[in-house]
Short mmCIF file of C-alpha atoms (C1' of nucleotides) in Angstrom, two decimals:
data_model
loop_
_atom_site.label_atom_id
_atom_site.label_comp_id
_atom_site.label_asym_id
_atom_site.label_seq_id
_atom_site.Cartn_x
_atom_site.Cartn_y
_atom_site.Cartn_z
CA UNK Z 1 61.24 91.03 103.60
CA UNK Z 2 59.21 92.87 101.06
CA UNK Z 3 61.90 93.40 98.44
CA UNK Z 4 64.29 90.52 97.99
CA UNK Z 5 64.01 89.99 94.26
CA UNK Z 6 66.31 92.05 92.12
CA UNK Z 7 68.76 92.39 95.01
CA UNK Z 8 71.57 89.90 94.32
CA UNK Z 9 73.62 88.83 97.33
CA UNK Z 10 77.14 90.19 97.53
CA UNK Z 11 79.64 89.89 100.34
CA UNK Z 12 81.19 92.99 101.86
CA UNK Z 13 84.50 91.97 100.36
CA UNK Z 14 82.93 91.83 96.89
CA UNK Z 15 81.45 95.27 97.40
CA UNK Z 16 84.84 96.71 98.33
CA UNK Z 17 86.50 95.03 95.37
CA UNK Z 18 83.97 96.30 92.83
CA UNK Z 19 81.72 99.03 94.18
CA UNK Z 20 79.09 99.93 91.62
CA UNK Z 21 77.23 103.20 92.14
CA UNK Z 22 73.46 102.85 92.53
CA UNK Z 23 73.64 99.07 92.34
CA UNK Z 24 70.81 97.16 93.96
CA UNK Z 25 72.36 94.56 96.27
CA UNK Z 26 71.67 92.44 99.29
CA UNK Z 27 74.40 91.87 101.81
CA UNK Z 28 74.45 89.78 104.97
CA UNK Z 29 76.44 89.96 108.16
CA UNK Z 30 76.67 90.80 111.84
CA UNK Z 31 76.11 94.18 113.45
CA UNK Z 32 79.21 95.72 114.98
CA UNK Z 33 77.52 98.90 116.17
CA UNK Z 34 74.49 101.08 115.55
CA UNK Z 35 74.04 104.84 115.77
CA UNK Z 36 70.64 106.44 115.52
CA UNK Z 37 69.78 109.99 114.49
CA UNK Z 38 66.44 111.69 113.89
CA UNK Z 39 65.96 110.67 110.30
CA UNK Z 40 68.28 107.72 109.79
CA UNK Z 41 70.14 104.99 111.67
CA UNK Z 42 73.64 103.85 110.82
CA UNK Z 43 74.75 100.26 111.20
CA UNK Z 44 78.28 98.98 110.78
CA UNK Z 45 77.95 95.52 109.29
CA UNK Z 46 80.76 92.92 109.08
CA UNK Z 47 80.63 89.49 107.46
CA UNK Z 48 84.07 87.96 107.87
CA UNK Z 49 85.04 88.31 104.22
CA UNK Z 50 87.12 91.39 105.02
CA UNK Z 51 88.14 93.24 108.15
CA UNK Z 52 86.41 96.32 106.79
CA UNK Z 53 82.84 97.06 107.74
CA UNK Z 54 80.04 98.29 105.52
CA UNK Z 55 78.04 101.29 106.67
CA UNK Z 56 74.34 100.64 106.28
CA UNK Z 57 72.02 103.63 106.26
CA UNK Z 58 68.50 102.87 107.45
CA UNK Z 59 66.16 105.77 106.61
CA UNK Z 60 63.43 105.95 109.24
CA UNK Z 61 60.87 106.84 106.59
CA UNK Z 62 61.34 103.33 105.14
CA UNK Z 63 62.14 101.37 108.30
CA UNK Z 64 60.74 102.58 111.58
CA UNK Z 65 63.11 103.77 114.27
CA UNK Z 66 61.11 101.71 116.75
CA UNK Z 67 61.79 98.49 114.85
CA UNK Z 68 65.46 99.33 114.41
CA UNK Z 69 65.96 100.04 118.10
CA UNK Z 70 64.12 96.88 119.11
CA UNK Z 71 65.95 94.55 116.73
CA UNK Z 72 69.38 95.86 115.82
CA UNK Z 73 72.02 95.55 118.51
CA UNK Z 74 75.69 94.67 118.46
CA UNK Z 75 76.01 91.02 117.44
CA UNK Z 76 72.65 90.66 115.66
CA UNK Z 77 72.70 89.08 112.19
CA UNK Z 78 70.98 90.73 109.26
CA UNK Z 79 70.34 90.52 105.54
CA UNK Z 80 70.02 94.02 104.17
CA UNK Z 81 68.75 94.93 100.71
CA UNK Z 82 69.29 98.37 99.30
CA UNK Z 83 71.16 100.61 96.92
CA UNK Z 84 74.89 101.20 97.02
CA UNK Z 85 75.82 104.87 97.09
CA UNK Z 86 79.36 106.15 96.60
CA UNK Z 87 80.33 108.66 99.27
CA UNK Z 88 83.83 109.82 98.36
CA UNK Z 89 83.73 112.80 100.70
CA UNK Z 90 82.87 110.80 103.81
CA UNK Z 91 84.93 108.57 106.07
CA UNK Z 92 83.92 105.48 104.10
CA UNK Z 93 84.04 105.17 100.30
CA UNK Z 94 80.45 103.99 99.96
CA UNK Z 95 77.46 102.93 101.97
CA UNK Z 96 74.34 100.86 101.48
CA UNK Z 97 71.05 102.77 101.65
CA UNK Z 98 68.68 100.14 102.96
CA UNK Z 99 65.28 99.50 101.47
CA UNK Z 100 64.53 96.79 104.00
CA UNK Z 101 66.22 94.10 106.07
CA UNK Z 102 65.66 90.65 107.52
CA UNK Z 103 66.67 89.98 111.11
CA UNK Z 104 68.20 86.49 111.08
CA UNK Z 105 69.11 86.35 114.75
CA UNK Z 106 68.84 88.98 117.46
CA UNK Z 107 71.56 89.43 120.08
CA UNK Z 108 70.25 90.44 123.49
CA UNK Z 109 72.34 93.46 124.51
CA UNK Z 110 71.91 92.60 128.19
CA UNK Z 111 73.69 89.28 127.82
CA UNK Z 112 75.77 89.40 124.62
CA UNK Z 113 79.33 89.48 125.94
CA UNK Z 114 81.01 91.32 123.09
CA UNK Z 115 81.06 95.05 122.74
CA UNK Z 116 82.43 97.18 120.01
CA UNK Z 117 85.72 97.77 121.78
CA UNK Z 118 88.29 96.91 124.42
CA UNK Z 119 88.20 93.25 125.23
CA UNK Z 120 91.25 91.58 126.67
CA UNK Z 121 92.61 88.49 124.90
CA UNK Z 122 92.26 86.66 128.24
CA UNK Z 123 88.56 87.44 128.39
CA UNK Z 124 88.08 86.39 124.78
CA UNK Z 125 89.82 83.07 125.51
CA UNK Z 126 86.95 82.30 127.85
CA UNK Z 127 84.45 82.67 125.00
CA UNK Z 128 86.27 80.98 122.16
CA UNK Z 129 82.94 80.27 120.45
CA UNK Z 130 82.33 84.01 120.09
CA UNK Z 131 85.80 85.49 119.77
CA UNK Z 132 85.83 84.81 116.04
CA UNK Z 133 83.28 87.64 115.82
CA UNK Z 134 86.07 90.08 116.60
CA UNK Z 135 88.29 91.58 113.97
CA UNK Z 136 91.38 90.46 115.86
CA UNK Z 137 90.48 86.80 115.55
CA UNK Z 138 89.16 87.17 112.03
CA UNK Z 139 92.56 88.55 111.08
CA UNK Z 140 94.42 85.79 112.92
CA UNK Z 141 92.36 82.89 111.58
CA UNK Z 142 92.43 84.32 108.08
CA UNK Z 143 96.22 84.36 108.27
CA UNK Z 144 96.28 80.86 109.78
CA UNK Z 145 94.21 79.52 106.92
CA UNK Z 146 96.24 81.33 104.29
CA UNK Z 147 99.55 80.22 105.75
CA UNK Z 148 98.33 76.62 105.81
CA UNK Z 149 97.66 76.91 102.10
CA UNK Z 150 101.04 78.57 101.55
CA UNK Z 151 102.74 75.66 103.32
CA UNK Z 152 101.16 73.15 100.95
CA UNK Z 153 101.92 75.38 97.98
CA UNK Z 154 105.58 75.71 98.96
CA UNK Z 155 106.17 71.98 99.24
CA UNK Z 156 103.97 70.96 96.34
CA UNK Z 157 105.80 73.33 94.01
CA UNK Z 158 109.10 71.75 95.05
CA UNK Z 159 108.19 68.14 94.45
CA UNK Z 160 107.37 67.11 98.01
CA UNK Z 161 104.61 64.55 98.46
CA UNK Z 162 102.04 65.32 101.13
CA UNK Z 163 101.69 62.16 103.22
CA UNK Z 164 99.32 61.25 106.01
CA UNK Z 165 101.03 59.64 108.98
CA UNK Z 166 98.97 57.96 111.69
CA UNK Z 167 97.36 59.85 114.54
CA UNK Z 168 97.01 56.62 116.56
CA UNK Z 169 100.32 54.98 117.30
CA UNK Z 170 101.57 51.94 119.24
CA UNK Z 171 103.16 52.44 122.60
CA UNK Z 172 106.86 52.76 122.26
CA UNK Z 173 107.55 53.79 118.67
CA UNK Z 174 107.89 57.44 119.52
CA UNK Z 175 110.60 59.60 120.90
CA UNK Z 176 110.34 61.48 124.15
CA UNK Z 177 107.30 63.36 125.31
CA UNK Z 178 104.35 62.24 127.36
CA UNK Z 179 101.57 60.53 125.46
CA UNK Z 180 97.80 60.58 125.60
CA UNK Z 181 96.62 57.02 125.88
CA UNK Z 182 93.64 55.93 123.78
CA UNK Z 183 91.59 52.97 124.94
CA UNK Z 184 88.19 51.36 124.71
CA UNK Z 185 88.71 49.50 127.97
CA UNK Z 186 86.14 50.49 130.59
CA UNK Z 187 87.89 52.85 133.01
CA UNK Z 188 85.51 51.92 135.82
CA UNK Z 189 86.68 48.29 135.57
CA UNK Z 190 89.91 47.80 133.70
CA UNK Z 191 90.54 44.11 132.90
CA UNK Z 192 93.66 42.92 134.69
CA UNK Z 193 95.87 39.90 134.73
CA UNK Z 194 96.30 38.12 138.09
CA UNK Z 195 99.75 39.69 138.42
CA UNK Z 196 98.27 43.21 138.17
CA UNK Z 197 99.18 43.99 134.56
CA UNK Z 198 96.46 45.54 132.39
CA UNK Z 199 95.00 42.98 129.96
CA UNK Z 200 95.77 44.99 126.84
CA UNK Z 201 94.94 42.05 124.60
CA UNK Z 202 91.33 42.98 125.35
CA UNK Z 203 91.85 46.59 124.26
CA UNK Z 204 90.80 47.74 120.80
CA UNK Z 205 94.14 47.15 119.08
CA UNK Z 206 95.19 44.27 121.29
CA UNK Z 207 97.94 46.44 122.73
CA UNK Z 208 98.32 49.96 124.14
CA UNK Z 209 97.60 52.85 121.77
CA UNK Z 210 98.42 56.54 122.00
CA UNK Z 211 97.96 59.80 120.14
CA UNK Z 212 101.01 60.65 118.08
CA UNK Z 213 103.63 63.10 119.30
CA UNK Z 214 105.26 63.27 115.87
CA UNK Z 215 104.87 61.87 112.39
CA UNK Z 216 108.62 61.81 111.93
CA UNK Z 217 109.37 58.11 112.20
CA UNK Z 218 106.64 57.21 109.70
CA UNK Z 219 107.69 60.20 107.61
CA UNK Z 220 111.18 58.76 107.37
CA UNK Z 221 109.80 55.41 106.20
CA UNK Z 222 107.78 57.12 103.46
CA UNK Z 223 110.66 59.34 102.36
CA UNK Z 224 112.66 56.18 101.77
CA UNK Z 225 110.39 55.48 98.81
CA UNK Z 226 108.91 58.81 97.78
CA UNK Z 227 112.05 60.91 98.13
CA UNK Z 228 110.73 64.15 99.56
CA UNK Z 229 107.62 64.13 101.72
CA UNK Z 230 105.94 66.39 104.22
CA UNK Z 231 103.29 65.91 106.84
CA UNK Z 232 100.93 68.58 108.08
CA UNK Z 233 98.56 67.64 110.83
CA UNK Z 234 97.69 67.68 114.50
CA UNK Z 235 100.09 66.43 117.14
CA UNK Z 236 99.49 65.72 120.81
CA UNK Z 237 101.57 66.12 123.93
CA UNK Z 238 100.36 65.24 127.39
CA UNK Z 239 102.97 67.48 129.02
CA UNK Z 240 101.41 69.72 131.67
CA UNK Z 241 103.22 72.76 130.32
CA UNK Z 242 101.79 76.04 131.55
CA UNK Z 243 103.34 78.50 129.18
CA UNK Z 244 102.20 80.77 126.35
CA UNK Z 245 104.11 78.56 123.88
CA UNK Z 246 102.67 75.10 124.54
CA UNK Z 247 99.46 73.32 123.65
CA UNK Z 248 98.30 69.76 124.23
CA UNK Z 249 97.01 69.67 120.64
CA UNK Z 250 98.90 71.62 118.03
CA UNK Z 251 99.70 71.49 114.34
CA UNK Z 252 103.06 70.54 113.00
CA UNK Z 253 104.67 70.45 109.59
CA UNK Z 254 107.35 67.81 109.15
CA UNK Z 255 109.24 67.57 105.87
CA UNK Z 256 111.58 64.61 105.41
CA UNK Z 257 113.99 64.40 102.51
CA UNK Z 258 115.98 61.45 101.20
CA UNK Z 259 119.51 62.39 100.07
CA UNK Z 260 119.54 65.68 102.05
CA UNK Z 261 122.36 66.42 104.43
CA UNK Z 262 122.26 68.90 107.30
CA UNK Z 263 123.29 71.97 105.32
CA UNK Z 264 120.73 71.34 102.60
CA UNK Z 265 118.09 70.96 105.27
CA UNK Z 266 118.98 74.18 107.07
CA UNK Z 267 118.87 75.96 103.71
CA UNK Z 268 115.44 74.53 103.11
CA UNK Z 269 114.18 75.52 106.56
CA UNK Z 270 115.35 79.08 106.15
CA UNK Z 271 113.96 79.42 102.65
CA UNK Z 272 110.67 77.89 103.80
CA UNK Z 273 110.15 80.32 106.66
CA UNK Z 274 111.15 83.27 104.52
CA UNK Z 275 108.63 82.14 101.94
CA UNK Z 276 105.87 82.07 104.57
CA UNK Z 277 106.75 85.56 105.72
CA UNK Z 278 106.70 86.90 102.18
CA UNK Z 279 103.40 85.15 101.52
CA UNK Z 280 101.93 86.73 104.61
CA UNK Z 281 103.21 90.20 103.71
CA UNK Z 282 101.80 89.99 100.20
CA UNK Z 283 98.46 88.36 100.96
CA UNK Z 284 97.51 89.78 104.35
CA UNK Z 285 98.42 93.43 104.19
CA UNK Z 286 95.13 94.51 105.72
CA UNK Z 287 95.27 91.96 108.55
CA UNK Z 288 98.90 92.68 109.40
CA UNK Z 289 98.28 96.42 109.49
CA UNK Z 290 95.41 95.83 111.89
CA UNK Z 291 97.42 93.53 114.15
CA UNK Z 292 100.36 95.93 114.12
CA UNK Z 293 98.17 98.82 115.17
CA UNK Z 294 96.46 96.87 117.93
CA UNK Z 295 99.15 94.53 119.29
CA UNK Z 296 102.71 94.54 118.01
CA UNK Z 297 103.88 97.98 116.94
CA UNK Z 298 106.96 96.61 115.21
CA UNK Z 299 105.28 93.73 113.37
CA UNK Z 300 105.83 94.82 109.78
CA UNK Z 301 109.44 95.82 110.43
CA UNK Z 302 110.14 92.42 111.94
CA UNK Z 303 108.54 90.59 109.03
CA UNK Z 304 110.31 92.71 106.45
CA UNK Z 305 113.66 92.12 108.11
CA UNK Z 306 113.19 88.36 107.67
CA UNK Z 307 112.73 88.98 103.99
CA UNK Z 308 116.02 90.81 103.69
CA UNK Z 309 118.46 89.34 106.21
CA UNK Z 310 119.88 85.83 106.31
CA UNK Z 311 119.60 83.90 109.53
CA UNK Z 312 122.75 83.78 111.61
CA UNK Z 313 124.18 80.26 111.67
CA UNK Z 314 126.23 79.22 114.68
CA UNK Z 315 127.47 75.82 115.63
CA UNK Z 316 126.59 74.84 119.17
CA UNK Z 317 130.25 75.18 120.09
CA UNK Z 318 130.38 78.72 118.67
CA UNK Z 319 127.18 79.60 120.48
CA UNK Z 320 128.67 78.48 123.77
CA UNK Z 321 131.73 80.66 123.10
CA UNK Z 322 129.53 83.66 122.31
CA UNK Z 323 127.64 83.17 125.55
CA UNK Z 324 130.83 82.78 127.57
CA UNK Z 325 132.31 85.93 126.03
CA UNK Z 326 129.10 87.91 126.63
CA UNK Z 327 130.05 88.86 130.15
CA UNK Z 328 126.52 88.06 131.21
CA UNK Z 329 125.75 86.21 134.39
CA UNK Z 330 123.13 83.66 133.48
CA UNK Z 331 120.98 81.80 135.95
CA UNK Z 332 122.07 78.57 134.30
CA UNK Z 333 125.85 78.42 133.89
CA UNK Z 334 127.19 78.09 130.36
CA UNK Z 335 129.63 75.32 129.58
CA UNK Z 336 130.13 73.02 126.66
CA UNK Z 337 127.64 70.16 126.96
CA UNK Z 338 124.87 72.04 128.71
CA UNK Z 339 121.49 72.35 127.07
CA UNK Z 340 120.75 75.89 125.92
CA UNK Z 341 118.22 77.46 128.26
CA UNK Z 342 115.61 80.04 127.32
CA UNK Z 343 117.78 82.84 128.71
CA UNK Z 344 120.70 81.72 126.55
CA UNK Z 345 118.61 81.49 123.42
CA UNK Z 346 117.07 84.89 124.11
CA UNK Z 347 120.50 86.48 124.46
CA UNK Z 348 121.70 84.95 121.19
CA UNK Z 349 118.63 85.98 119.21
CA UNK Z 350 117.58 89.27 120.72
CA UNK Z 351 120.88 90.81 121.74
CA UNK Z 352 123.72 89.14 119.90
CA UNK Z 353 122.26 88.47 116.46
CA UNK Z 354 119.08 90.59 116.45
CA UNK Z 355 117.65 88.25 113.84
CA UNK Z 356 116.75 84.55 113.62
CA UNK Z 357 119.53 82.20 114.63
CA UNK Z 358 120.24 78.65 113.52
CA UNK Z 359 122.22 76.55 115.95
CA UNK Z 360 123.59 73.23 114.72
CA UNK Z 361 125.81 70.31 115.76
CA UNK Z 362 124.59 69.83 119.30
CA UNK Z 363 126.18 67.49 121.87
CA UNK Z 364 124.74 64.06 121.25
CA UNK Z 365 123.70 63.42 124.83
CA UNK Z 366 121.12 66.25 124.81
CA UNK Z 367 119.53 65.19 121.53
CA UNK Z 368 117.43 62.27 120.27
CA UNK Z 369 118.78 58.84 119.39
CA UNK Z 370 117.99 59.05 115.67
CA UNK Z 371 120.20 62.08 114.96
CA UNK Z 372 123.28 61.47 112.84
CA UNK Z 373 126.53 61.20 114.78
CA UNK Z 374 129.28 63.53 113.62
CA UNK Z 375 132.89 62.51 113.05
CA UNK Z 376 134.02 64.23 116.26
CA UNK Z 377 132.25 61.54 118.29
CA UNK Z 378 130.70 64.21 120.50
CA UNK Z 379 128.05 65.96 118.45
CA UNK Z 380 125.10 65.10 116.24
CA UNK Z 381 123.88 66.81 113.05
CA UNK Z 382 120.91 68.51 114.70
CA UNK Z 383 119.71 72.08 114.34
CA UNK Z 384 117.21 74.46 115.89
CA UNK Z 385 115.86 77.68 114.41
CA UNK Z 386 115.34 80.33 117.07
CA UNK Z 387 113.17 83.37 116.49
CA UNK Z 388 112.91 86.67 118.25
CA UNK Z 389 109.86 86.91 120.56
CA UNK Z 390 108.96 83.25 120.01
CA UNK Z 391 112.00 81.09 120.67
CA UNK Z 392 112.34 77.71 119.01
CA UNK Z 393 110.23 77.44 115.88
CA UNK Z 394 111.97 74.55 114.13
CA UNK Z 395 113.88 71.54 115.35
CA UNK Z 396 115.46 69.13 112.91
CA UNK Z 397 118.38 66.94 112.05
CA UNK Z 398 120.12 64.72 109.60
CA UNK Z 399 119.07 61.21 110.57
CA UNK Z 400 121.45 58.40 111.41
CA UNK Z 401 121.30 56.21 108.30
CA UNK Z 402 124.16 53.88 109.29
CA UNK Z 403 122.68 50.71 110.74
CA UNK Z 404 125.56 49.89 113.07
CA UNK Z 405 125.84 53.42 114.45
CA UNK Z 406 122.09 53.59 115.03
CA UNK Z 407 121.95 50.25 116.79
CA UNK Z 408 124.91 51.18 118.95
CA UNK Z 409 123.31 54.43 120.02
CA UNK Z 410 119.99 52.77 120.78
CA UNK Z 411 121.68 50.13 122.88
CA UNK Z 412 123.61 52.83 124.68
CA UNK Z 413 120.23 54.33 125.61
CA UNK Z 414 118.76 50.95 126.61
CA UNK Z 415 116.03 51.17 123.98
CA UNK Z 416 113.86 48.24 123.02
CA UNK Z 417 115.13 47.38 119.52
CA UNK Z 418 112.29 44.99 118.88
CA UNK Z 419 109.64 47.70 118.66
CA UNK Z 420 111.71 49.65 116.13
CA UNK Z 421 112.01 46.80 113.62
CA UNK Z 422 110.40 48.67 110.73
CA UNK Z 423 112.49 51.76 111.44
CA UNK Z 424 115.66 49.69 111.56
CA UNK Z 425 114.68 47.88 108.37
CA UNK Z 426 115.06 51.13 106.41
CA UNK Z 427 118.72 51.11 107.50
CA UNK Z 428 119.18 47.47 106.53
CA UNK Z 429 117.80 47.77 103.02
CA UNK Z 430 118.89 50.57 100.74
CA UNK Z 431 119.63 53.07 103.46
CA UNK Z 432 120.44 56.61 102.30
CA UNK Z 433 121.43 59.85 103.98
CA UNK Z 434 118.26 61.78 104.82
CA UNK Z 435 117.11 64.67 106.92
CA UNK Z 436 114.04 66.50 108.11
CA UNK Z 437 112.62 68.96 110.55
CA UNK Z 438 109.47 69.82 112.44
CA UNK Z 439 107.90 73.26 112.43
CA UNK Z 440 105.26 74.25 114.95
CA UNK Z 441 102.47 76.04 113.13
CA UNK Z 442 101.27 77.98 116.16
CA UNK Z 443 104.74 79.26 116.96
CA UNK Z 444 105.26 80.52 113.45
CA UNK Z 445 101.87 82.17 113.71
CA UNK Z 446 102.94 83.98 116.87
CA UNK Z 447 105.73 85.53 114.88
CA UNK Z 448 103.52 86.28 111.87
CA UNK Z 449 100.61 87.80 113.78
CA UNK Z 450 102.34 89.55 116.68
CA UNK Z 451 100.37 87.51 119.20
CA UNK Z 452 102.18 86.34 122.33
CA UNK Z 453 100.17 83.27 123.36
CA UNK Z 454 99.64 80.22 121.15
CA UNK Z 455 96.13 79.88 122.58
CA UNK Z 456 95.23 82.94 120.54
CA UNK Z 457 96.32 81.57 117.17
CA UNK Z 458 94.32 78.32 117.18
CA UNK Z 459 90.52 78.49 117.06
CA UNK Z 460 89.81 76.15 119.97
CA UNK Z 461 92.80 75.50 122.18
CA UNK Z 462 93.48 72.43 124.26
CA UNK Z 463 95.96 72.82 127.09
CA UNK Z 464 96.50 71.06 130.40
CA UNK Z 465 93.37 71.57 132.46
CA UNK Z 466 91.62 73.53 129.73
CA UNK Z 467 89.43 72.62 126.80
CA UNK Z 468 88.15 75.85 125.35
"C1'" G A 1 106.02 70.17 138.32
"C1'" C A 2 108.48 74.81 140.75
"C1'" C A 3 108.28 80.30 141.44
"C1'" C A 4 105.73 85.12 141.02
"C1'" G A 5 101.42 88.11 140.17
"C1'" C A 6 96.24 89.00 139.58
"C1'" U A 7 90.85 88.10 140.85
"C1'" U A 8 86.20 94.83 142.74
"C1'" A A 9 79.57 96.43 137.94
"C1'" G A 10 78.43 93.08 131.42
"C1'" C A 11 83.84 94.90 129.82
"C1'" U A 12 88.50 97.78 131.20
"C1'" C A 13 90.15 99.38 135.74
"C1'" A A 14 90.74 102.84 140.40
"C1'" G A 15 90.23 102.31 145.65
"C1'" C A 16 94.99 99.00 149.53
"C1'" G A 17 92.49 99.27 157.66
"C1'" G A 18 87.84 103.85 159.02
"C1'" U A 19 81.00 106.47 157.22
"C1'" U A 20 75.79 104.11 152.47
"C1'" A A 21 82.43 101.00 147.22
"C1'" G A 22 83.96 104.56 142.43
"C1'" A A 23 85.19 105.96 137.02
"C1'" G A 24 85.05 105.13 131.72
"C1'" C A 25 82.67 102.13 128.22
"C1'" A A 26 78.25 98.94 127.67
"C1'" U A 27 72.75 98.61 129.03
"C1'" C A 28 68.02 101.33 129.89
"C1'" U A 29 65.28 106.30 129.76
"C1'" G A 30 65.13 111.23 127.81
"C1'" G A 31 67.42 115.03 124.65
"C1'" C A 32 70.26 116.40 120.31
"C1'" U A 33 72.06 114.92 115.91
"C1'" G A 34 74.16 112.30 108.22
"C1'" U A 35 76.49 109.61 112.47
"C1'" U A 36 82.02 107.69 112.31
"C1'" A A 37 84.81 104.53 119.40
"C1'" A A 38 78.68 110.01 117.66
"C1'" C A 39 77.40 113.63 121.56
"C1'" C A 40 74.63 115.55 126.26
"C1'" A A 41 71.72 114.43 130.79
"C1'" G A 42 69.70 110.84 134.08
"C1'" A A 43 68.81 105.76 135.87
"C1'" G A 44 69.58 100.65 136.86
"C1'" G A 45 73.55 97.33 137.79
"C1'" G A 46 78.43 94.88 142.84
"C1'" U A 47 77.00 89.29 148.98
"C1'" C A 48 84.81 93.37 146.21
"C1'" G A 49 86.82 84.86 143.47
"C1'" C A 50 85.55 81.08 147.63
"C1'" A A 51 86.37 79.48 152.86
"C1'" G A 52 88.48 80.62 157.37
"C1'" G A 53 91.32 83.99 160.69
"C1'" U A 54 93.20 88.87 162.97
"C1'" U A 55 90.61 93.52 164.38
"C1'" C A 56 86.02 97.88 167.68
"C1'" G A 57 85.98 97.85 162.23
"C1'" A A 58 88.39 94.04 156.28
"C1'" A A 59 87.57 95.08 149.16
"C1'" U A 60 92.04 96.56 151.99
"C1'" C A 61 96.06 92.52 156.73
"C1'" C A 62 97.06 86.83 157.40
"C1'" U A 63 96.17 81.46 155.96
"C1'" G A 64 94.13 77.81 152.75
"C1'" C A 65 91.61 76.69 148.19
"C1'" A A 66 90.08 77.77 143.16
"C1'" G A 67 90.42 80.27 138.50
"C1'" C A 68 93.35 83.17 135.27
"C1'" G A 69 97.96 85.32 133.68
"C1'" G A 70 103.34 85.41 133.58
"C1'" G A 71 108.51 83.32 134.51
"C1'" C A 72 111.26 78.55 134.62
"C1'" G A 73 111.55 73.40 133.11
"C1'" C A 74 109.97 70.11 128.86
"C1'" C A 75 109.48 70.96 123.88
"C1'" A A 76 107.12 72.56 118.33
#
RNA sequence: GCCCGCUUAGCUCAGCGGUUAGAGCAUCUGGCUGUUAACCAGAGGGUCGCAGGUUCGAAUCCUGCAGCGGGCGCCA
């Protein structure tokens, strides 16, 4: 590089925000494409700070065509110093007339897998280390990062305390869901007792340990002192689910509020999601426009409708009646007490309501033990939020705070009370009504980005049989 | 876990019993050119996912396996 001094580094985003005519600048990024003519070459440079590219003009009288053609291919990384010229009559508002450049890293065009167009999301999933070089994934991960911030902002501004619940948990203090076991025992020779049981007292914690499937139980304990808390972290499920909506490692947000009943919690859930949609619309206009053009033609309409319309709230019993009156023949028959199947939920959301639906007061036998039993003796104060295109985004409930009712339900389900001592303690000492819900980050991102597979909204996905 | 579909050039795909397997883009070569998914011409590039089988003949039909995708279940 002959001329680096006097060329301050600016990102492409900074140049778009404040273009200064005839300014000497250096900018750095990756080559999206190159076009060569007799006297100049054009390079489209991107750097991840914006979806827009910067056109670099390389005059052959300053930089030889031979060098350009040998070094600059799609994917190569460069630092370019030059002078910014405004070009209001051209397709781009300005361009950088290069004085010189440094080649940081070449990209062999014979082997570099990315081209300037037309890659399937399936193909890009196979090269998750490189897919972030595409505008699609830059848009998605930019939104993911921004939404994560918006989630913290939402709760922090409302007095919720961000708490860290354990990733490693003891064996049976979780609800349903298959667990990943964590051990330091040698798998090639697991220590056993004579009767064939594993000698867990020799394992790291002296007993079995697993990756968490939810921070809820610990979240409840913390809410019993802090009032309103939320967790935001990774969660693990060892279910071999082969669907576009499931991951083995995913991120979940779980608020838990002392003194909240079911209605207050549903209000919070709806307001929370609406807030995220509005945040996305106001902070990611460029990204959403790109994703709409490329993937989901109705994306902005869908997002805007969330802003304006309330969610439809139906009790489980009402939902069953709607389904029975629909005249539809469903694969799974509809009767009070059945669990709602995907086809039922899809009918309610996409045909009946045509907007997000909240279903509440489910039969107790299809829901978890900790959900608060209603006066009718049949239902519990649980709710799900169902979204178009995505399905269930939130599941939550008012928790059973009455010690006797909780114990009775647990005994009914043959649960081991001993391993829930700390959980039960919160009902023995100063128990209060409280509620919470869990929101799957990746599922919300499907709705926000127009993607259809959760593997495309997390940088490196982990699913059964696949570690990208 | 069950069901369905796909797998042909670096990428996206066509070909679905019959000569040496095709296109667009990408790559390379040449031409043209302040270009905008630049353009024009030419070239290279494929044991048609793998293993069997049927047939005079298989990318094409059958079986098994694998990978990927989708539907269902479980859920967030």
